[in-house]
Amino acid sequence: AERDTGVIPLGAYLRAELGRPVYMENDVNAFLRGEVWKGALQGVQHAVAVTIGTGIGVGLLVNGEVYRGARGSAGEIGYWLIGALGPIARSSGYGPLESFAAGPGIARRYVARLKAHRGSSAVLDLAGGDMHKITARLVAEGAMLGDSLALDVWRETAEMLGVALANLCCLMDPEVLVVGGGVSRAPRELLLDPVRRIIETLVPYPPKVVTSPLGDQAAILGAAALVLDSRRSSISYVTAGVEA
C-alpha cells in the first residue's frame, strides 16, 4: 500500500465543488511572485525571497522560474539547525531556526530573560505590565528605547538570521535577496543593517539585500500573477505534490 503522506488535494476538491479553475500557492512563493511582477525582483533571474513573521519561509527564483523542489517544499529554512540551537532531533511544529528567530521566538526569548532579570523593562511597560502581551514588535520598540535585554535579543536574532541567509546565498548565488514579513518591519539598525553586514562579510558574491517595497500586497499580487501566468500558459501548477 502507498504511504499516507497526509496531503489533502484541496485544489482538486474545490475545483470539483465550484466547477471553476482553482489555483493554489504557498504564501512565500506568492510573495516571491509578487516581487517578480511588481516589486524588487522585476527583471531578476536569480533571487531569494524571505518572509520572517510567525514563521520563516523562503521562495527561490532560479532562471526566472519559481523553484519548488521534488515535493513542493523547497526553501523550508525554518527547519535549519544552526550553531548551538539544540540537539539533532525531528521537529514537531516550528523548526529550530523559526523557534529562535521568528516573531513568537523573539517574544518568547525576551520573556524568558525578563523573568530572570530584576531590572526595569521598557518592553514590559509598553505591554502594560502584562508579559503575555509582549510581542516581537514591542521588543523592537523597547530596544529603540534602550532596553538592554531587548537589544541583546535583537542582536542575537540578527546574527542568527544573518548567518542563515549568508549560508543560503552561498548555496543559491542570488542577484537579489528581498525580505518581507512582520519581523522585517523592525528598525533597520536592529535587523536589516546587521544582516546585510554579515552577508557582505561571508558571501563571496553578495547579493543586493532589500526589504519588500510591496509589503503585505506582495503575496496578493503574487496570487494574481499565478492565475494570469497559469491561464496564459495552460500549465497545471503543482503545490506540495498535489495538482492545484
Coordinates of N, CA and C in Angstrom, one line a residue:
A1 N 0.8 -1.2 0.0 CA 0.0 0.0 0.0 C 0.9 1.2 0.0
E2 N 0.4 2.3 -0.6 CA 1.1 3.6 -0.6 C 1.2 4.2 0.7
R3 N 2.3 4.8 1.0 CA 2.4 5.5 2.3 C 1.5 6.7 2.4
D4 N 0.8 6.9 3.5 CA -0.1 8.0 3.6 C 0.8 9.3 3.9
T5 N 0.7 10.2 2.9 CA 1.5 11.4 3.1 C 0.8 12.5 3.9
G6 N -0.5 12.3 4.2 CA -1.2 13.4 4.9 C -1.5 14.6 4.1
V7 N -1.3 14.5 2.8 CA -1.6 15.6 1.9 C -3.1 15.6 1.4
I8 N -3.7 16.7 1.6 CA -5.1 16.8 1.2 C -5.2 17.5 -0.2
P9 N -5.8 16.9 -1.2 CA -5.9 17.5 -2.5 C -7.0 18.6 -2.6
L10 N -6.7 19.7 -1.8 CA -7.7 20.8 -1.6 C -8.0 21.5 -3.0
G11 N -7.0 21.7 -3.8 CA -7.3 22.4 -5.1 C -8.3 21.5 -5.9
A12 N -8.0 20.2 -6.0 CA -8.9 19.4 -6.8 C -10.3 19.3 -6.3
Y13 N -10.4 19.3 -4.9 CA -11.7 19.2 -4.3 C -12.5 20.5 -4.6
L14 N -11.8 21.7 -4.4 CA -12.5 22.9 -4.6 C -12.9 23.1 -6.1
R15 N -12.0 22.6 -7.0 CA -12.3 22.7 -8.4 C -13.6 21.9 -8.7
A16 N -13.7 20.7 -8.2 CA -14.8 19.9 -8.4 C -16.1 20.5 -7.8
E17 N -16.0 21.0 -6.6 CA -17.2 21.6 -6.0 C -17.7 22.9 -6.6
L18 N -16.7 23.7 -7.0 CA -17.1 25.0 -7.6 C -17.3 25.0 -9.1
G19 N -16.7 24.0 -9.7 CA -16.8 24.0 -11.2 C -16.1 25.1 -11.8
R20 N -15.0 25.6 -11.2 CA -14.2 26.7 -11.7 C -12.7 26.3 -11.5
P21 N -11.9 26.9 -12.3 CA -10.4 26.7 -12.1 C -10.0 27.2 -10.7
V22 N -9.1 26.5 -10.1 CA -8.6 26.8 -8.8 C -7.1 26.8 -8.8
Y23 N -6.5 27.8 -8.4 CA -5.0 27.9 -8.4 C -4.6 28.1 -6.9
M24 N -3.6 27.3 -6.5 CA -3.1 27.4 -5.1 C -1.6 27.6 -5.1
E25 N -1.2 28.4 -4.1 CA 0.2 28.7 -3.9 C 0.5 28.9 -2.4
N26 N 1.7 28.5 -1.9 CA 2.0 28.8 -0.6 C 2.4 30.3 -0.5
D27 N 2.3 30.8 0.7 CA 2.4 32.3 0.9 C 3.7 32.9 0.5
V28 N 4.8 32.2 0.8 CA 6.1 32.8 0.4 C 6.4 32.7 -1.0
N29 N 5.9 31.7 -1.7 CA 6.1 31.7 -3.2 C 5.2 32.7 -3.8
A30 N 4.0 33.0 -3.2 CA 3.2 34.1 -3.7 C 3.9 35.4 -3.5
F31 N 4.5 35.6 -2.4 CA 5.3 36.8 -2.1 C 6.4 37.0 -3.1
L32 N 7.1 35.9 -3.4 CA 8.1 35.9 -4.4 C 7.6 36.3 -5.8
R33 N 6.5 35.7 -6.2 CA 5.8 36.1 -7.5 C 5.4 37.6 -7.5
G34 N 4.9 38.1 -6.4 CA 4.5 39.5 -6.4 C 5.7 40.4 -6.6
E35 N 6.8 40.0 -6.0 CA 8.0 40.8 -6.1 C 8.6 40.8 -7.5
V36 N 8.5 39.6 -8.2 CA 8.9 39.5 -9.5 C 8.0 40.3 -10.5
W37 N 6.7 40.4 -10.2 CA 5.8 41.1 -11.1 C 5.9 42.6 -10.9
K38 N 5.8 43.0 -9.6 CA 5.6 44.4 -9.4 C 6.6 45.0 -8.4
G39 N 7.5 44.2 -7.9 CA 8.4 44.7 -6.8 C 9.8 44.7 -7.0
A40 N 10.6 44.3 -6.0 CA 12.1 44.4 -6.0 C 12.7 43.4 -7.0
L41 N 12.0 42.4 -7.5 CA 12.7 41.4 -8.4 C 12.3 41.5 -9.8
Q42 N 11.8 42.7 -10.2 CA 11.5 42.8 -11.7 C 12.7 42.7 -12.5
G43 N 12.7 41.9 -13.5 CA 13.8 41.7 -14.4 C 14.9 40.8 -13.8
V44 N 14.7 40.3 -12.6 CA 15.8 39.5 -12.0 C 15.6 38.0 -12.3
Q45 N 16.6 37.2 -12.6 CA 16.5 35.8 -12.9 C 16.9 34.9 -11.8
H46 N 17.7 35.4 -10.8 CA 18.1 34.5 -9.7 C 17.9 35.3 -8.4
A47 N 17.0 34.8 -7.5 CA 16.7 35.6 -6.3 C 16.3 34.7 -5.2
V48 N 16.3 35.3 -4.0 CA 15.8 34.6 -2.8 C 14.9 35.6 -2.1
A49 N 13.7 35.1 -1.8 CA 12.7 35.9 -1.1 C 12.5 35.3 0.3
V50 N 12.6 36.1 1.3 CA 12.5 35.6 2.7 C 11.4 36.3 3.4
T51 N 10.5 35.5 4.0 CA 9.5 36.1 4.9 C 9.7 35.7 6.3
I52 N 9.7 36.7 7.2 CA 10.0 36.5 8.6 C 8.8 37.1 9.4
G53 N 8.0 36.2 9.9 CA 6.8 36.7 10.7 C 6.6 35.7 11.8
T54 N 5.4 35.0 11.8 CA 5.2 34.0 12.8 C 6.0 32.8 12.5
G55 N 6.5 32.6 11.3 CA 7.5 31.6 10.9 C 8.5 32.2 9.9
I56 N 9.3 31.4 9.4 CA 10.3 31.8 8.4 C 10.2 31.0 7.2
G57 N 10.0 31.6 6.0 CA 9.9 30.9 4.8 C 10.8 31.5 3.7
V58 N 11.1 30.7 2.7 CA 11.9 31.2 1.6 C 11.3 30.8 0.3
G59 N 11.3 31.7 -0.7 CA 10.9 31.4 -2.0 C 12.2 31.5 -2.9
L60 N 12.4 30.6 -3.8 CA 13.6 30.6 -4.6 C 13.3 30.8 -6.1
L61 N 14.0 31.8 -6.7 CA 13.8 32.1 -8.1 C 15.1 31.6 -8.8
V62 N 14.9 30.6 -9.7 CA 16.1 30.1 -10.4 C 15.8 30.2 -11.9
N63 N 16.7 30.8 -12.7 CA 16.5 31.0 -14.1 C 15.1 31.6 -14.4
G64 N 14.7 32.5 -13.6 CA 13.4 33.2 -13.8 C 12.2 32.4 -13.4
E65 N 12.3 31.2 -12.9 CA 11.2 30.4 -12.5 C 11.2 30.1 -11.0
V66 N 10.0 29.9 -10.4 CA 9.9 29.6 -9.0 C 10.4 28.1 -8.9
Y67 N 11.3 27.9 -8.0 CA 11.8 26.5 -7.8 C 11.1 25.9 -6.6
R68 N 10.5 24.7 -6.8 CA 9.6 24.2 -5.7 C 10.2 22.9 -5.0
G69 N 11.2 22.3 -5.7 CA 11.7 21.0 -5.2 C 10.8 19.8 -5.6
A70 N 11.2 18.7 -5.1 CA 10.5 17.4 -5.6 C 9.1 17.3 -5.0
R71 N 8.9 17.9 -3.9 CA 7.5 17.7 -3.2 C 6.9 19.1 -2.9
G72 N 7.4 20.1 -3.5 CA 6.9 21.5 -3.3 C 7.3 22.1 -2.0
S73 N 8.4 21.6 -1.3 CA 8.7 22.1 0.0 C 10.1 22.7 0.0
A74 N 10.6 23.1 -1.2 CA 11.9 23.8 -1.2 C 11.9 25.1 -0.4
G75 N 12.9 25.5 0.2 CA 13.0 26.8 0.9 C 12.6 26.7 2.4
E76 N 12.4 25.5 3.0 CA 12.0 25.5 4.4 C 13.2 25.6 5.3
I77 N 13.8 26.8 5.3 CA 15.0 27.0 6.1 C 14.6 27.2 7.6
G78 N 13.4 27.3 7.9 CA 13.0 27.4 9.3 C 13.4 26.1 10.1
Y79 N 13.6 25.0 9.3 CA 14.0 23.8 9.9 C 15.5 23.6 10.1
W80 N 16.2 24.6 9.6 CA 17.7 24.5 9.7 C 18.1 24.5 11.2
L81 N 19.1 23.7 11.5 CA 19.7 23.7 12.8 C 21.1 24.4 12.7
I82 N 21.2 25.6 13.3 CA 22.4 26.4 13.2 C 23.0 26.6 14.5
G83 N 24.4 26.3 14.6 CA 25.1 26.6 15.8 C 24.6 25.7 16.9
A84 N 24.4 26.3 18.1 CA 24.0 25.5 19.3 C 22.5 25.7 19.6
L85 N 21.7 25.7 18.6 CA 20.3 25.9 18.8 C 19.6 24.7 19.5
G86 N 20.2 23.5 19.4 CA 19.6 22.4 20.1 C 20.1 21.1 19.6
P87 N 19.6 20.0 20.1 CA 20.1 18.6 19.6 C 19.5 18.3 18.2
I88 N 20.2 17.4 17.6 CA 19.7 16.9 16.3 C 18.5 16.0 16.5
A89 N 17.3 16.5 16.3 CA 16.1 15.7 16.6 C 15.0 16.2 15.6
R90 N 14.1 15.4 15.3 CA 13.0 15.8 14.4 C 12.1 16.8 15.1
S91 N 11.8 17.9 14.4 CA 10.9 18.9 14.9 C 9.5 18.5 14.8
S92 N 8.7 18.9 15.8 CA 7.3 18.8 15.8 C 6.7 20.2 15.9
G93 N 6.2 20.7 14.8 CA 5.8 22.1 14.8 C 6.8 23.0 14.2
Y94 N 7.2 24.1 14.8 CA 8.2 25.0 14.3 C 9.6 24.3 14.3
G95 N 10.4 24.7 13.3 CA 11.7 24.2 13.2 C 12.6 25.0 14.1
P96 N 13.9 24.6 14.3 CA 14.8 25.3 15.3 C 15.0 26.8 14.9
L97 N 15.3 27.1 13.7 CA 15.6 28.5 13.3 C 14.3 29.3 13.5
E98 N 13.1 28.8 13.1 CA 11.9 29.6 13.4 C 11.7 29.8 14.9
S99 N 11.9 28.7 15.7 CA 11.7 28.9 17.1 C 12.5 29.9 17.7
F100 N 13.7 30.2 17.1 CA 14.6 31.2 17.7 C 14.4 32.6 17.1
A101 N 14.2 32.7 15.8 CA 14.3 34.0 15.2 C 13.0 34.5 14.6
A102 N 11.9 33.7 14.5 CA 10.6 34.3 14.0 C 10.0 35.1 15.2
G103 N 8.9 35.8 14.8 CA 8.3 36.7 15.8 C 8.0 36.1 17.2
P104 N 7.3 34.9 17.2 CA 7.0 34.4 18.5 C 8.2 34.0 19.3
G105 N 9.3 33.5 18.6 CA 10.5 33.1 19.2 C 11.2 34.3 19.9
I106 N 11.2 35.5 19.2 CA 11.8 36.7 19.7 C 11.1 37.1 21.0
A107 N 9.8 37.1 21.0 CA 9.0 37.5 22.2 C 9.3 36.5 23.3
R108 N 9.3 35.2 23.0 CA 9.5 34.1 24.0 C 10.9 34.3 24.6
R109 N 11.9 34.5 23.8 CA 13.2 34.7 24.4 C 13.3 35.9 25.3
Y110 N 12.7 37.0 24.9 CA 12.7 38.2 25.8 C 12.0 37.9 27.1
V111 N 10.9 37.3 27.0 CA 10.1 37.0 28.3 C 11.0 36.1 29.2
A112 N 11.6 35.1 28.7 CA 12.5 34.2 29.5 C 13.6 35.0 30.2
R113 N 14.2 35.9 29.5 CA 15.2 36.7 30.1 C 14.6 37.7 31.1
L114 N 13.5 38.2 30.8 CA 12.8 39.2 31.7 C 12.5 38.5 33.1
K115 N 12.1 37.3 33.0 CA 11.7 36.5 34.3 C 13.0 36.3 35.2
A116 N 14.2 36.3 34.5 CA 15.4 36.1 35.3 C 16.1 37.4 35.6
H117 N 15.4 38.5 35.2 CA 16.0 39.8 35.4 C 15.2 40.7 36.3
R118 N 15.8 41.4 37.2 CA 15.1 42.2 38.2 C 15.1 43.7 37.9
G119 N 15.7 44.1 36.8 CA 15.7 45.5 36.5 C 14.5 46.0 35.8
S120 N 14.5 47.2 35.4 CA 13.4 47.8 34.7 C 13.3 47.3 33.3
S121 N 12.1 47.4 32.7 CA 11.9 46.8 31.4 C 11.0 47.8 30.6
A122 N 11.6 48.4 29.6 CA 10.8 49.3 28.7 C 9.7 48.5 28.0
V123 N 10.1 47.3 27.6 CA 9.2 46.4 26.8 C 7.9 46.1 27.7
L124 N 8.2 45.7 28.9 CA 7.1 45.4 29.8 C 6.2 46.6 30.1
D125 N 6.8 47.7 30.1 CA 6.0 49.0 30.3 C 5.1 49.2 29.0
L126 N 5.7 48.9 27.9 CA 4.9 49.1 26.6 C 3.7 48.1 26.6
A127 N 3.9 46.9 27.2 CA 2.9 45.9 27.2 C 1.9 46.1 28.4
G128 N 2.0 47.2 29.0 CA 1.0 47.5 30.1 C 1.3 46.6 31.3
G129 N 2.5 46.1 31.5 CA 2.8 45.3 32.6 C 2.4 43.8 32.5
D130 N 1.9 43.4 31.4 CA 1.4 42.1 31.1 C 2.4 41.3 30.2
M131 N 3.1 40.4 30.8 CA 4.1 39.6 30.0 C 3.5 38.9 28.8
H132 N 2.2 38.5 28.9 CA 1.5 37.7 27.9 C 1.3 38.6 26.6
K133 N 1.4 39.9 26.8 CA 1.1 40.8 25.7 C 2.4 41.3 25.0
I134 N 3.6 40.7 25.4 CA 4.8 41.1 24.8 C 4.9 40.4 23.4
T135 N 5.2 41.2 22.4 CA 5.4 40.7 21.0 C 6.8 41.1 20.5
A136 N 7.1 40.6 19.3 CA 8.4 41.0 18.7 C 8.4 42.5 18.4
R137 N 7.3 43.0 18.0 CA 7.2 44.5 17.7 C 7.5 45.3 19.0
L138 N 6.9 44.9 20.1 CA 7.2 45.6 21.4 C 8.7 45.4 21.8
V139 N 9.3 44.3 21.5 CA 10.7 44.1 21.8 C 11.5 45.0 21.0
A140 N 11.1 45.2 19.7 CA 11.8 46.1 18.8 C 11.7 47.6 19.4
E141 N 10.5 47.9 19.7 CA 10.2 49.3 20.3 C 11.0 49.5 21.5
G142 N 11.1 48.5 22.4 CA 11.9 48.6 23.6 C 13.3 48.7 23.3
A143 N 13.8 48.0 22.4 CA 15.2 48.1 22.0 C 15.6 49.5 21.6
M144 N 14.7 50.1 20.8 CA 15.0 51.5 20.3 C 14.9 52.5 21.5
L145 N 14.3 52.1 22.6 CA 14.2 53.0 23.8 C 15.4 52.7 24.7
G146 N 16.3 51.7 24.3 CA 17.4 51.4 25.1 C 17.3 50.3 26.1
D147 N 16.2 49.5 26.0 CA 16.1 48.3 26.9 C 17.2 47.3 26.6
S148 N 18.1 47.1 27.6 CA 19.3 46.3 27.3 C 18.9 44.8 27.0
L149 N 17.9 44.2 27.6 CA 17.5 42.9 27.3 C 17.0 42.8 25.8
A150 N 16.2 43.8 25.4 CA 15.7 43.8 24.1 C 16.8 43.9 23.1
L151 N 17.8 44.8 23.4 CA 18.9 45.0 22.4 C 19.7 43.7 22.3
D152 N 19.9 42.9 23.4 CA 20.6 41.6 23.3 C 19.8 40.6 22.5
V153 N 18.5 40.6 22.7 CA 17.7 39.6 21.9 C 17.7 39.9 20.4
W154 N 17.6 41.2 20.1 CA 17.7 41.6 18.6 C 19.0 41.4 18.0
R155 N 20.1 41.6 18.8 CA 21.4 41.4 18.3 C 21.6 39.9 17.9
E156 N 21.2 39.0 18.9 CA 21.3 37.6 18.6 C 20.4 37.1 17.5
T157 N 19.3 37.7 17.4 CA 18.3 37.4 16.3 C 18.9 37.7 14.9
A158 N 19.5 39.0 14.8 CA 20.0 39.4 13.6 C 21.3 38.6 13.2
E159 N 22.1 38.2 14.2 CA 23.2 37.4 13.9 C 22.8 36.0 13.4
M160 N 21.9 35.4 14.0 CA 21.4 34.1 13.6 C 20.8 34.1 12.2
L161 N 20.0 35.1 12.0 CA 19.4 35.2 10.6 C 20.4 35.6 9.6
G162 N 21.4 36.4 10.0 CA 22.4 36.8 9.0 C 23.2 35.6 8.6
V163 N 23.6 34.7 9.5 CA 24.4 33.6 9.2 C 23.6 32.6 8.3
A164 N 22.3 32.4 8.7 CA 21.4 31.5 7.9 C 21.3 32.0 6.5
L165 N 21.0 33.3 6.3 CA 20.8 33.8 5.0 C 22.1 33.9 4.2
A166 N 23.2 34.1 4.9 CA 24.5 34.1 4.2 C 24.8 32.7 3.7
N167 N 24.5 31.6 4.5 CA 24.6 30.3 4.0 C 23.8 30.0 2.8
L168 N 22.5 30.5 2.8 CA 21.6 30.3 1.7 C 22.1 31.0 0.5
C169 N 22.7 32.2 0.6 CA 23.2 32.9 -0.5 C 24.4 32.3 -1.1
C170 N 25.3 31.7 -0.2 CA 26.4 30.9 -0.7 C 25.9 29.8 -1.6
L171 N 24.9 29.1 -1.2 CA 24.3 28.0 -2.0 C 23.7 28.4 -3.3
M172 N 22.8 29.5 -3.2 CA 22.0 29.8 -4.4 C 22.6 30.9 -5.3
D173 N 23.5 31.7 -4.8 CA 24.1 32.8 -5.6 C 23.1 33.7 -6.2
P174 N 22.2 34.3 -5.4 CA 21.2 35.1 -6.0 C 21.7 36.5 -6.4
E175 N 21.0 37.2 -7.3 CA 21.3 38.6 -7.6 C 20.8 39.5 -6.5
V176 N 19.6 39.1 -6.0 CA 18.9 40.0 -5.0 C 18.3 39.1 -3.9
L177 N 18.3 39.5 -2.7 CA 17.6 38.9 -1.6 C 16.6 39.9 -1.1
V178 N 15.3 39.6 -1.1 CA 14.3 40.5 -0.6 C 13.7 39.9 0.6
V179 N 13.5 40.8 1.6 CA 13.0 40.3 2.9 C 11.6 41.0 3.2
G180 N 10.7 40.2 3.6 CA 9.3 40.7 4.0 C 8.8 40.0 5.2
G181 N 7.6 40.3 5.6 CA 7.0 39.7 6.8 C 7.1 40.7 8.0
G182 N 6.3 40.4 9.0 CA 6.2 41.4 10.1 C 7.5 41.7 10.8
V183 N 8.3 40.7 11.0 CA 9.6 41.0 11.7 C 10.5 41.9 10.9
S184 N 10.4 41.8 9.5 CA 11.2 42.6 8.7 C 11.0 44.1 8.8
R185 N 9.8 44.5 9.5 CA 9.5 45.9 9.7 C 10.2 46.5 10.9
A186 N 11.0 45.7 11.6 CA 11.8 46.2 12.7 C 12.7 47.3 12.1
P187 N 13.1 48.3 13.0 CA 14.0 49.3 12.5 C 15.3 48.7 11.9
R188 N 15.7 49.3 10.8 CA 16.8 48.7 10.0 C 18.0 48.5 10.8
E189 N 18.3 49.3 11.8 CA 19.5 49.1 12.6 C 19.5 47.9 13.5
L190 N 18.3 47.4 13.7 CA 18.1 46.2 14.5 C 18.2 44.9 13.7
L191 N 17.8 45.0 12.4 CA 17.7 43.7 11.6 C 18.4 43.8 10.3
L192 N 17.9 44.7 9.4 CA 18.4 44.7 8.0 C 19.9 45.0 8.0
D193 N 20.3 46.1 8.7 CA 21.7 46.5 8.6 C 22.7 45.4 9.1
P194 N 22.5 44.8 10.2 CA 23.4 43.8 10.7 C 23.3 42.5 9.8
V195 N 22.1 42.2 9.3 CA 22.0 41.0 8.4 C 22.8 41.3 7.1
R196 N 22.7 42.5 6.6 CA 23.4 42.9 5.4 C 24.9 42.8 5.6
R197 N 25.4 43.3 6.7 CA 26.8 43.3 7.0 C 27.3 41.9 7.1
I198 N 26.6 41.0 7.7 CA 27.0 39.6 7.8 C 27.1 38.9 6.4
I199 N 26.0 39.2 5.6 CA 26.0 38.6 4.2 C 27.2 39.1 3.4
E200 N 27.5 40.4 3.5 CA 28.6 41.0 2.8 C 29.9 40.5 3.3
T201 N 30.0 40.1 4.5 CA 31.2 39.6 5.1 C 31.5 38.1 4.7
L202 N 30.4 37.3 4.6 CA 30.6 35.9 4.5 C 30.3 35.3 3.1
V203 N 29.6 36.1 2.3 CA 29.2 35.5 0.9 C 30.2 36.0 -0.1
P204 N 30.8 35.1 -0.9 CA 31.8 35.5 -1.9 C 31.3 36.5 -2.9
Y205 N 30.1 36.4 -3.4 CA 29.5 37.3 -4.3 C 28.1 37.8 -3.7
P206 N 28.2 38.8 -2.7 CA 27.0 39.2 -2.0 C 25.9 39.7 -2.9
P207 N 24.6 39.3 -2.7 CA 23.5 39.9 -3.4 C 23.2 41.3 -2.9
K208 N 22.3 42.0 -3.6 CA 21.7 43.2 -3.1 C 20.6 42.7 -2.1
V209 N 20.6 43.3 -0.9 CA 19.7 42.9 0.1 C 18.7 44.1 0.4
V210 N 17.4 43.8 0.2 CA 16.4 44.9 0.3 C 15.2 44.4 1.1
T211 N 14.5 45.3 1.6 CA 13.2 44.9 2.2 C 12.1 45.1 1.1
S212 N 11.0 44.4 1.2 CA 10.0 44.4 0.2 C 9.4 45.8 0.0
P213 N 9.3 46.3 -1.2 CA 8.7 47.6 -1.4 C 7.1 47.5 -1.4
L214 N 6.7 46.2 -1.5 CA 5.2 46.0 -1.7 C 4.5 45.7 -0.3
G215 N 5.3 45.2 0.7 CA 4.7 44.9 2.0 C 3.7 43.8 1.9
D216 N 2.6 44.0 2.5 CA 1.5 43.0 2.6 C 0.9 42.8 1.2
Q217 N 1.1 43.7 0.3 CA 0.5 43.5 -1.0 C 1.2 42.5 -1.9
A218 N 2.4 42.1 -1.5 CA 3.3 41.3 -2.4 C 2.6 39.9 -2.6
A219 N 2.1 39.3 -1.6 CA 1.5 37.9 -1.8 C 0.2 38.0 -2.5
I220 N -0.5 39.1 -2.3 CA -1.8 39.2 -3.0 C -1.5 39.4 -4.5
L221 N -0.6 40.2 -4.9 CA -0.2 40.4 -6.3 C 0.4 39.1 -6.8
G222 N 1.2 38.4 -6.0 CA 1.7 37.1 -6.5 C 0.6 36.1 -6.8
A223 N -0.4 36.1 -6.0 CA -1.5 35.1 -6.3 C -2.2 35.5 -7.6
A224 N -2.4 36.8 -7.8 CA -2.9 37.2 -9.1 C -2.0 36.8 -10.3
A225 N -0.7 37.0 -10.1 CA 0.2 36.7 -11.1 C 0.2 35.2 -11.4
L226 N 0.0 34.3 -10.4 CA 0.0 32.9 -10.6 C -1.2 32.6 -11.5
V227 N -2.4 33.2 -11.3 CA -3.6 32.9 -12.1 C -3.3 33.4 -13.5
L228 N -2.8 34.6 -13.7 CA -2.6 35.1 -15.0 C -1.6 34.3 -15.8
D229 N -0.5 33.9 -15.1 CA 0.5 33.1 -15.8 C 0.0 31.7 -16.2
S230 N -0.8 31.1 -15.2 CA -1.3 29.8 -15.5 C -2.3 29.8 -16.6
R231 N -3.1 30.8 -16.7 CA -4.1 30.8 -17.8 C -3.5 31.1 -19.1
R232 N -2.4 31.9 -19.1 CA -1.7 32.2 -20.4 C -1.0 31.0 -20.9
S233 N -0.4 30.2 -20.0 CA 0.5 29.1 -20.5 C -0.3 27.8 -20.4
S234 N -1.5 27.7 -19.8 CA -2.2 26.5 -19.7 C -1.5 25.4 -19.0
I235 N -0.6 25.8 -18.0 CA 0.1 24.8 -17.3 C -0.6 24.5 -16.0
S236 N -0.7 23.2 -15.6 CA -1.2 22.9 -14.3 C -0.1 23.0 -13.3
Y237 N -0.2 23.9 -12.4 CA 0.8 24.1 -11.4 C 0.6 23.1 -10.3
V238 N 1.7 22.7 -9.6 CA 1.6 21.7 -8.5 C 2.2 22.3 -7.3
T239 N 1.5 22.2 -6.2 CA 1.9 22.7 -4.9 C 1.9 21.5 -3.9
A240 N 3.0 21.4 -3.2 CA 3.1 20.3 -2.2 C 2.8 18.9 -2.8
G241 N 3.1 18.7 -4.1 CA 3.0 17.4 -4.7 C 1.5 17.1 -5.2
V242 N 0.7 18.1 -5.1 CA -0.7 17.9 -5.5 C -1.2 18.9 -6.5
E243 N -1.8 18.5 -7.6 CA -2.2 19.4 -8.6 C -3.2 20.3 -8.0
A244 N -3.0 21.6 -8.2 CA -3.9 22.6 -7.6 C -4.8 23.3 -8.7

